[in-house]
Short mmCIF file of C-alpha atoms and ligand atoms in Angstrom, two decimals:
data_model
loop_
_atom_site.label_atom_id
_atom_site.label_comp_id
_atom_site.label_asym_id
_atom_site.label_seq_id
_atom_site.Cartn_x
_atom_site.Cartn_y
_atom_site.Cartn_z
CA UNK A 4 -14.28 -27.26 -161.58
CA UNK A 5 -14.86 -23.57 -161.89
CA UNK A 6 -16.66 -21.50 -159.32
CA UNK A 7 -19.95 -20.47 -160.88
CA UNK A 8 -22.67 -18.29 -159.36
CA UNK A 9 -26.07 -18.12 -161.02
CA UNK A 10 -28.15 -15.07 -160.19
CA UNK A 11 -31.24 -16.06 -158.20
CA UNK A 12 -33.75 -14.34 -160.47
CA UNK A 13 -32.10 -15.26 -163.78
CA UNK A 14 -34.48 -16.17 -166.58
CA UNK A 15 -38.26 -16.35 -166.78
CA UNK A 16 -40.30 -13.88 -164.83
CA UNK A 17 -43.58 -15.10 -163.35
CA UNK A 18 -45.66 -14.01 -166.36
CA UNK A 19 -43.35 -15.48 -169.01
CA UNK A 20 -43.11 -18.82 -167.17
CA UNK A 21 -46.87 -18.92 -166.78
CA UNK A 22 -47.33 -18.33 -170.53
CA UNK A 23 -45.08 -21.28 -171.35
CA UNK A 24 -46.88 -23.46 -168.79
CA UNK A 25 -50.24 -22.63 -170.39
CA UNK A 26 -48.87 -23.58 -173.79
CA UNK A 27 -47.46 -26.84 -172.44
CA UNK A 28 -50.84 -27.66 -170.92
CA UNK A 29 -52.64 -26.90 -174.20
CA UNK A 30 -50.24 -29.20 -176.08
CA UNK A 31 -51.22 -32.13 -173.90
CA UNK A 32 -54.76 -32.14 -175.30
CA UNK A 33 -53.73 -32.27 -178.97
CA UNK A 34 -55.45 -30.45 -181.86
CA UNK A 35 -54.22 -27.34 -183.64
CA UNK A 36 -52.47 -24.90 -181.32
CA UNK A 37 -51.61 -21.34 -182.16
CA UNK A 38 -49.94 -18.52 -180.28
CA UNK A 39 -50.97 -14.99 -181.12
CA UNK A 40 -47.44 -13.65 -181.75
CA UNK A 41 -44.36 -15.55 -180.50
CA UNK A 42 -44.91 -16.86 -176.98
CA UNK A 43 -41.58 -15.36 -175.87
CA UNK A 44 -38.83 -13.20 -177.29
CA UNK A 45 -36.59 -16.20 -177.65
CA UNK A 46 -36.04 -17.84 -181.02
CA UNK A 47 -34.94 -21.17 -179.51
CA UNK A 48 -38.06 -21.54 -177.42
CA UNK A 49 -40.33 -20.52 -180.30
CA UNK A 50 -38.60 -22.95 -182.67
CA UNK A 51 -38.85 -25.84 -180.24
CA UNK A 52 -42.58 -25.24 -179.86
CA UNK A 53 -42.93 -24.99 -183.64
CA UNK A 54 -41.31 -28.41 -183.95
CA UNK A 55 -44.01 -29.71 -181.62
CA UNK A 56 -46.73 -28.33 -183.88
CA UNK A 57 -47.39 -24.87 -182.44
CA UNK A 58 -47.97 -22.25 -185.10
CA UNK A 59 -47.23 -18.57 -184.49
CA UNK A 60 -50.06 -16.48 -185.90
CA UNK A 61 -49.33 -12.87 -186.75
CA UNK A 62 -52.74 -11.46 -187.61
CA UNK A 63 -56.49 -11.96 -187.23
CA UNK A 64 -56.74 -12.52 -191.00
CA UNK A 65 -54.25 -15.37 -190.78
CA UNK A 66 -56.12 -16.85 -187.84
CA UNK A 67 -59.40 -16.73 -189.75
CA UNK A 68 -57.92 -18.92 -192.49
CA UNK A 69 -56.78 -21.69 -190.15
CA UNK A 70 -58.56 -24.83 -188.90
CA UNK A 71 -60.25 -24.30 -185.53
CA UNK A 72 -58.01 -24.87 -182.57
CA UNK A 73 -56.68 -23.21 -179.44
CA UNK A 74 -55.14 -19.77 -179.44
CA UNK A 75 -52.78 -18.87 -176.63
CA UNK A 76 -52.54 -15.16 -175.87
CA UNK A 77 -49.04 -14.51 -174.59
CA UNK A 78 -48.05 -12.69 -171.39
CA UNK A 79 -47.89 -9.25 -173.12
CA UNK A 80 -51.66 -9.40 -173.65
CA UNK A 81 -53.66 -7.95 -176.55
CA UNK A 82 -56.12 -5.11 -177.07
CA UNK A 83 -59.80 -5.60 -176.28
CA UNK A 84 -60.59 -5.56 -179.99
CA UNK A 85 -58.11 -8.33 -180.77
CA UNK A 86 -59.26 -10.34 -177.74
CA UNK A 87 -62.87 -10.19 -178.83
CA UNK A 88 -62.01 -10.95 -182.44
CA UNK A 89 -60.11 -14.09 -181.40
CA UNK A 90 -63.08 -15.14 -179.27
CA UNK A 91 -65.47 -14.48 -182.14
CA UNK A 92 -63.32 -16.44 -184.59
CA UNK A 93 -64.53 -19.76 -183.18
CA UNK A 94 -61.12 -20.75 -181.80
CA UNK A 95 -60.76 -21.51 -178.12
CA UNK A 96 -58.97 -18.71 -176.28
CA UNK A 97 -56.31 -19.58 -173.73
CA UNK A 98 -55.51 -16.30 -172.08
CA UNK A 99 -51.97 -16.31 -170.71
CA UNK A 100 -51.84 -12.53 -170.32
CA UNK A 101 -49.70 -11.83 -167.25
CA UNK A 102 -52.03 -10.90 -164.36
CA UNK A 103 -49.97 -7.73 -163.80
CA UNK A 104 -50.68 -6.67 -167.39
CA UNK A 105 -54.34 -7.68 -167.01
CA UNK A 106 -54.53 -5.33 -164.06
CA UNK A 107 -53.39 -2.44 -166.29
CA UNK A 108 -56.05 -3.37 -168.85
CA UNK A 109 -58.76 -3.12 -166.23
CA UNK A 110 -57.43 0.18 -164.82
CA UNK A 111 -57.35 1.67 -168.32
CA UNK A 112 -60.82 0.43 -169.21
CA UNK A 113 -62.35 1.58 -165.93
CA UNK A 114 -60.70 5.01 -165.75
CA UNK A 115 -61.43 5.75 -169.41
CA UNK A 116 -65.09 4.87 -168.80
CA UNK A 117 -65.02 7.36 -165.91
CA UNK A 118 -63.94 10.00 -168.41
CA UNK A 119 -60.23 10.17 -167.64
CA UNK A 120 -57.71 10.62 -170.44
CA UNK A 121 -55.30 7.71 -170.57
CA UNK A 122 -51.54 8.23 -170.85
CA UNK A 123 -49.38 5.14 -171.18
CA UNK A 124 -45.71 5.67 -170.42
CA UNK A 125 -43.79 3.20 -172.55
CA UNK A 126 -42.68 2.28 -176.03
CA UNK A 127 -45.66 2.77 -178.39
CA UNK A 128 -44.39 0.00 -180.68
CA UNK A 129 -44.15 -2.62 -177.94
CA UNK A 130 -46.99 -5.19 -178.15
CA UNK A 131 -47.72 -4.81 -174.44
CA UNK A 132 -48.27 -1.06 -174.88
CA UNK A 133 -50.36 -1.58 -178.02
CA UNK A 134 -52.52 -3.96 -176.02
CA UNK A 135 -52.88 -1.57 -173.05
CA UNK A 136 -53.86 1.33 -175.32
CA UNK A 137 -56.51 -0.91 -176.83
CA UNK A 138 -58.39 -1.23 -173.52
CA UNK A 139 -59.17 2.46 -173.32
CA UNK A 140 -62.67 3.33 -174.45
CA UNK A 141 -61.53 6.75 -175.64
CA UNK A 142 -58.04 6.29 -177.10
CA UNK A 143 -54.79 6.90 -175.25
CA UNK A 144 -51.57 8.83 -175.57
CA UNK A 145 -48.22 7.11 -175.31
CA UNK A 146 -45.24 8.91 -173.89
CA UNK A 147 -41.70 7.67 -174.03
CA UNK A 148 -39.73 10.84 -173.31
CA UNK A 149 -40.23 14.49 -172.46
CA UNK A 150 -40.57 15.62 -176.06
CA UNK A 151 -43.68 13.40 -176.42
CA UNK A 152 -45.40 15.38 -173.65
CA UNK A 153 -45.01 18.63 -175.60
CA UNK A 154 -46.47 17.03 -178.70
CA UNK A 155 -49.78 15.87 -177.26
CA UNK A 156 -52.72 18.27 -177.39
CA UNK A 157 -53.82 17.95 -173.76
CA UNK A 158 -56.26 20.16 -171.99
CA UNK A 159 -55.25 21.02 -168.41
CA UNK A 160 -58.84 20.58 -167.24
CA UNK A 161 -58.83 16.90 -168.18
CA UNK A 162 -57.98 14.31 -165.57
CA UNK A 163 -55.07 12.18 -166.75
CA UNK A 164 -54.80 8.57 -165.74
CA UNK A 165 -51.11 7.73 -166.13
CA UNK A 166 -50.04 4.08 -166.26
CA UNK A 167 -46.78 2.49 -167.29
CA UNK A 168 -45.50 -0.34 -169.46
CA UNK A 169 -44.50 -3.03 -166.93
CA UNK A 170 -40.84 -3.00 -167.94
CA UNK A 171 -40.36 0.77 -168.06
CA UNK A 172 -37.48 2.35 -166.13
CA UNK A 173 -38.70 3.46 -162.71
CA UNK A 174 -36.67 6.70 -162.52
CA UNK A 175 -37.66 7.74 -166.00
CA UNK A 176 -41.31 7.07 -165.19
CA UNK A 177 -41.01 9.31 -162.12
CA UNK A 178 -39.36 12.09 -164.15
CA UNK A 179 -42.11 12.00 -166.77
CA UNK A 180 -44.85 12.03 -164.15
CA UNK A 181 -43.19 15.04 -162.49
CA UNK A 182 -43.06 16.79 -165.83
CA UNK A 183 -46.83 16.34 -166.25
CA UNK A 184 -47.39 17.62 -162.73
CA UNK A 185 -45.10 20.64 -163.20
CA UNK A 186 -47.01 21.48 -166.35
CA UNK A 187 -50.13 21.77 -164.21
CA UNK A 188 -51.97 18.62 -165.25
CA UNK A 189 -54.49 16.98 -162.97
CA UNK A 190 -53.05 13.47 -162.68
CA UNK A 191 -54.14 10.12 -161.34
CA UNK A 192 -50.87 8.17 -161.33
CA UNK A 193 -50.85 4.37 -161.24
CA UNK A 194 -47.32 3.04 -161.07
CA UNK A 195 -47.74 -0.26 -162.90
CA UNK A 196 -44.06 -1.10 -163.30
CA UNK A 197 -43.34 -4.74 -162.51
CA UNK A 198 -40.58 -5.44 -160.01
CA UNK A 199 -39.32 -8.58 -161.77
CA UNK A 200 -37.14 -6.55 -164.14
CA UNK A 201 -35.78 -4.36 -161.37
CA UNK A 202 -34.91 -7.27 -159.13
CA UNK A 203 -33.19 -9.14 -161.98
CA UNK A 204 -31.18 -6.04 -162.94
CA UNK A 205 -30.11 -5.16 -159.40
CA UNK A 206 -28.98 -8.74 -158.72
CA UNK A 207 -27.11 -8.90 -162.04
CA UNK A 208 -25.28 -5.66 -161.25
CA UNK A 209 -24.24 -6.88 -157.81
CA UNK A 210 -23.09 -10.23 -159.16
CA UNK A 211 -21.21 -8.76 -162.15
CA UNK A 212 -19.33 -6.43 -159.80
CA UNK A 213 -17.80 -9.32 -157.86
CA UNK A 214 -16.99 -11.95 -160.52
CA UNK A 215 -14.15 -12.25 -163.05
CA UNK A 216 -16.37 -13.16 -165.99
CA UNK A 217 -20.07 -12.46 -166.34
CA UNK A 218 -22.30 -14.32 -168.79
CA UNK A 219 -25.63 -12.87 -169.85
CA UNK A 220 -27.90 -15.38 -171.60
CA UNK A 221 -30.64 -14.06 -173.82
CA UNK A 222 -31.95 -13.65 -177.31
CA UNK A 223 -30.36 -10.84 -179.33
CA UNK A 224 -33.89 -9.52 -179.98
CA UNK A 225 -34.80 -9.35 -176.32
CA UNK A 226 -34.45 -5.78 -175.08
CA UNK A 227 -34.38 -6.76 -171.42
CA UNK A 228 -31.49 -9.17 -172.11
CA UNK A 229 -29.54 -6.49 -173.96
CA UNK A 230 -30.17 -4.14 -171.05
CA UNK A 231 -28.78 -6.77 -168.65
CA UNK A 232 -25.67 -7.00 -170.82
CA UNK A 233 -25.22 -3.22 -170.67
CA UNK A 234 -25.62 -3.18 -166.89
CA UNK A 235 -23.16 -6.05 -166.37
CA UNK A 236 -20.61 -4.63 -168.83
CA UNK A 237 -20.57 -1.37 -166.90
CA UNK A 238 -19.00 -3.12 -163.89
CA UNK A 239 -17.38 -6.23 -165.40
CA UNK A 240 -15.11 -5.87 -168.43
CA UNK A 241 -15.33 -9.57 -169.24
CA UNK A 242 -19.04 -9.78 -169.91
CA UNK A 243 -20.27 -12.18 -172.60
CA UNK A 244 -23.68 -12.01 -174.25
CA UNK A 245 -24.71 -15.48 -175.40
CA UNK A 246 -27.87 -17.10 -176.75
CA UNK A 247 -27.06 -20.72 -175.95
CA UNK A 248 -24.20 -22.83 -174.71
CA UNK A 249 -22.84 -22.94 -178.29
CA UNK A 250 -21.86 -19.28 -178.02
CA UNK A 251 -19.77 -19.93 -174.90
CA UNK A 252 -17.59 -22.66 -176.44
CA UNK A 253 -13.98 -21.55 -176.52
CA UNK A 254 -14.74 -18.07 -175.18
CA UNK A 255 -13.84 -18.55 -171.54
CA UNK A 256 -10.47 -17.41 -170.23
CA UNK A 257 -8.13 -20.19 -169.14
CA UNK A 258 -7.32 -18.63 -165.79
CA UNK A 259 -9.19 -19.62 -162.69
CA UNK A 260 -11.75 -17.23 -161.36
CA UNK A 261 -15.41 -16.89 -160.55
CA UNK A 262 -18.01 -16.78 -163.28
CA UNK A 263 -21.39 -15.18 -162.83
CA UNK A 264 -24.47 -16.05 -164.88
CA UNK A 265 -27.68 -14.17 -165.40
CA UNK A 266 -30.38 -14.45 -168.05
CA UNK A 267 -33.12 -12.35 -169.60
CA UNK A 268 -36.81 -12.79 -168.88
CA UNK A 269 -37.41 -15.06 -171.88
CA UNK A 270 -34.53 -17.48 -171.30
CA UNK A 271 -35.76 -20.94 -170.26
CA UNK A 272 -34.25 -22.84 -167.39
CA UNK A 273 -32.79 -25.62 -169.57
CA UNK A 274 -30.63 -23.11 -171.50
CA UNK A 275 -29.37 -21.61 -168.22
CA UNK A 276 -28.62 -25.09 -166.90
CA UNK A 277 -26.74 -26.10 -170.05
CA UNK A 278 -24.55 -23.00 -169.88
CA UNK A 279 -24.03 -23.46 -166.16
CA UNK A 280 -22.93 -27.06 -166.43
CA UNK A 281 -20.63 -26.37 -169.40
CA UNK A 282 -18.99 -23.41 -167.69
CA UNK A 283 -18.51 -25.35 -164.47
CA UNK A 284 -16.77 -28.21 -166.18
CA UNK A 285 -14.88 -26.63 -169.09
CA UNK A 286 -11.31 -26.46 -167.90
FE1 F3S B 304 -45.60 -10.06 -165.90
FE2 F3S B 304 -43.72 -8.67 -164.80
FE3 F3S B 304 -43.11 -10.62 -166.35
S1 F3S B 304 -45.57 -7.91 -165.71
S2 F3S B 304 -44.75 -10.79 -167.82
S3 F3S B 304 -44.15 -10.78 -164.39
S4 F3S B 304 -42.08 -8.70 -166.26
#
């Protein structure tokens, strides 16, 4: 048997796990079940739910054409407009927005009502950021790097409420905030970065540095999984990026050694367990 160490915080973060639990609960009651966008960034999980009758809905128009059922809002959350439209559509809303994201929605709504200009530091194309922007009553600017700051027509008299996408890099967030402050803006900074990503990355780095082979499990479309792969590869030359156990078959070196395993935020436990048990016994 090989020596295998699985990183403690591998896989689902609190919000992603909660989203899946809500969906599982909804399935128990029967009737049409929809998720507004894929529940997770993991094709295997989405497919297995589809096989059980869950339909991924991509737009309000599509939702309007479907028989009434339950709509699960995933952990990323949605804008206020989308939330209200789903409610008004006659479907039952099951809100699985991560509470940490919900908190950003309420900060943005409240501070924008108080007249502050909202700046969201994050990727403007990410659904979480689109949702956050949509809770401001007076629009919002998104900033991803320094050049974005130069482009926005801000008035130095305005009070800026700066929040962050939950998965944004902490150091980069700090640098951008400092840039706003150096430029003389009046800021109200709310660091809304979630620690789950940080903890997972730090643990993965420490583990990858001490093992002979490191395995990162995640979907190729999941940016946090790809980031984990990058981090692990920087300290462990033998790092594999796999989606399921099938990708590990025949890839492990024959020699004895310790194997480390970590997984992205949308990788379910059963996939981690399958890889773990294969790796332990394949010799
Ligand atoms: Fe929530 Fe943090 Fe995960 S914000 S969805 S627990 S990464």
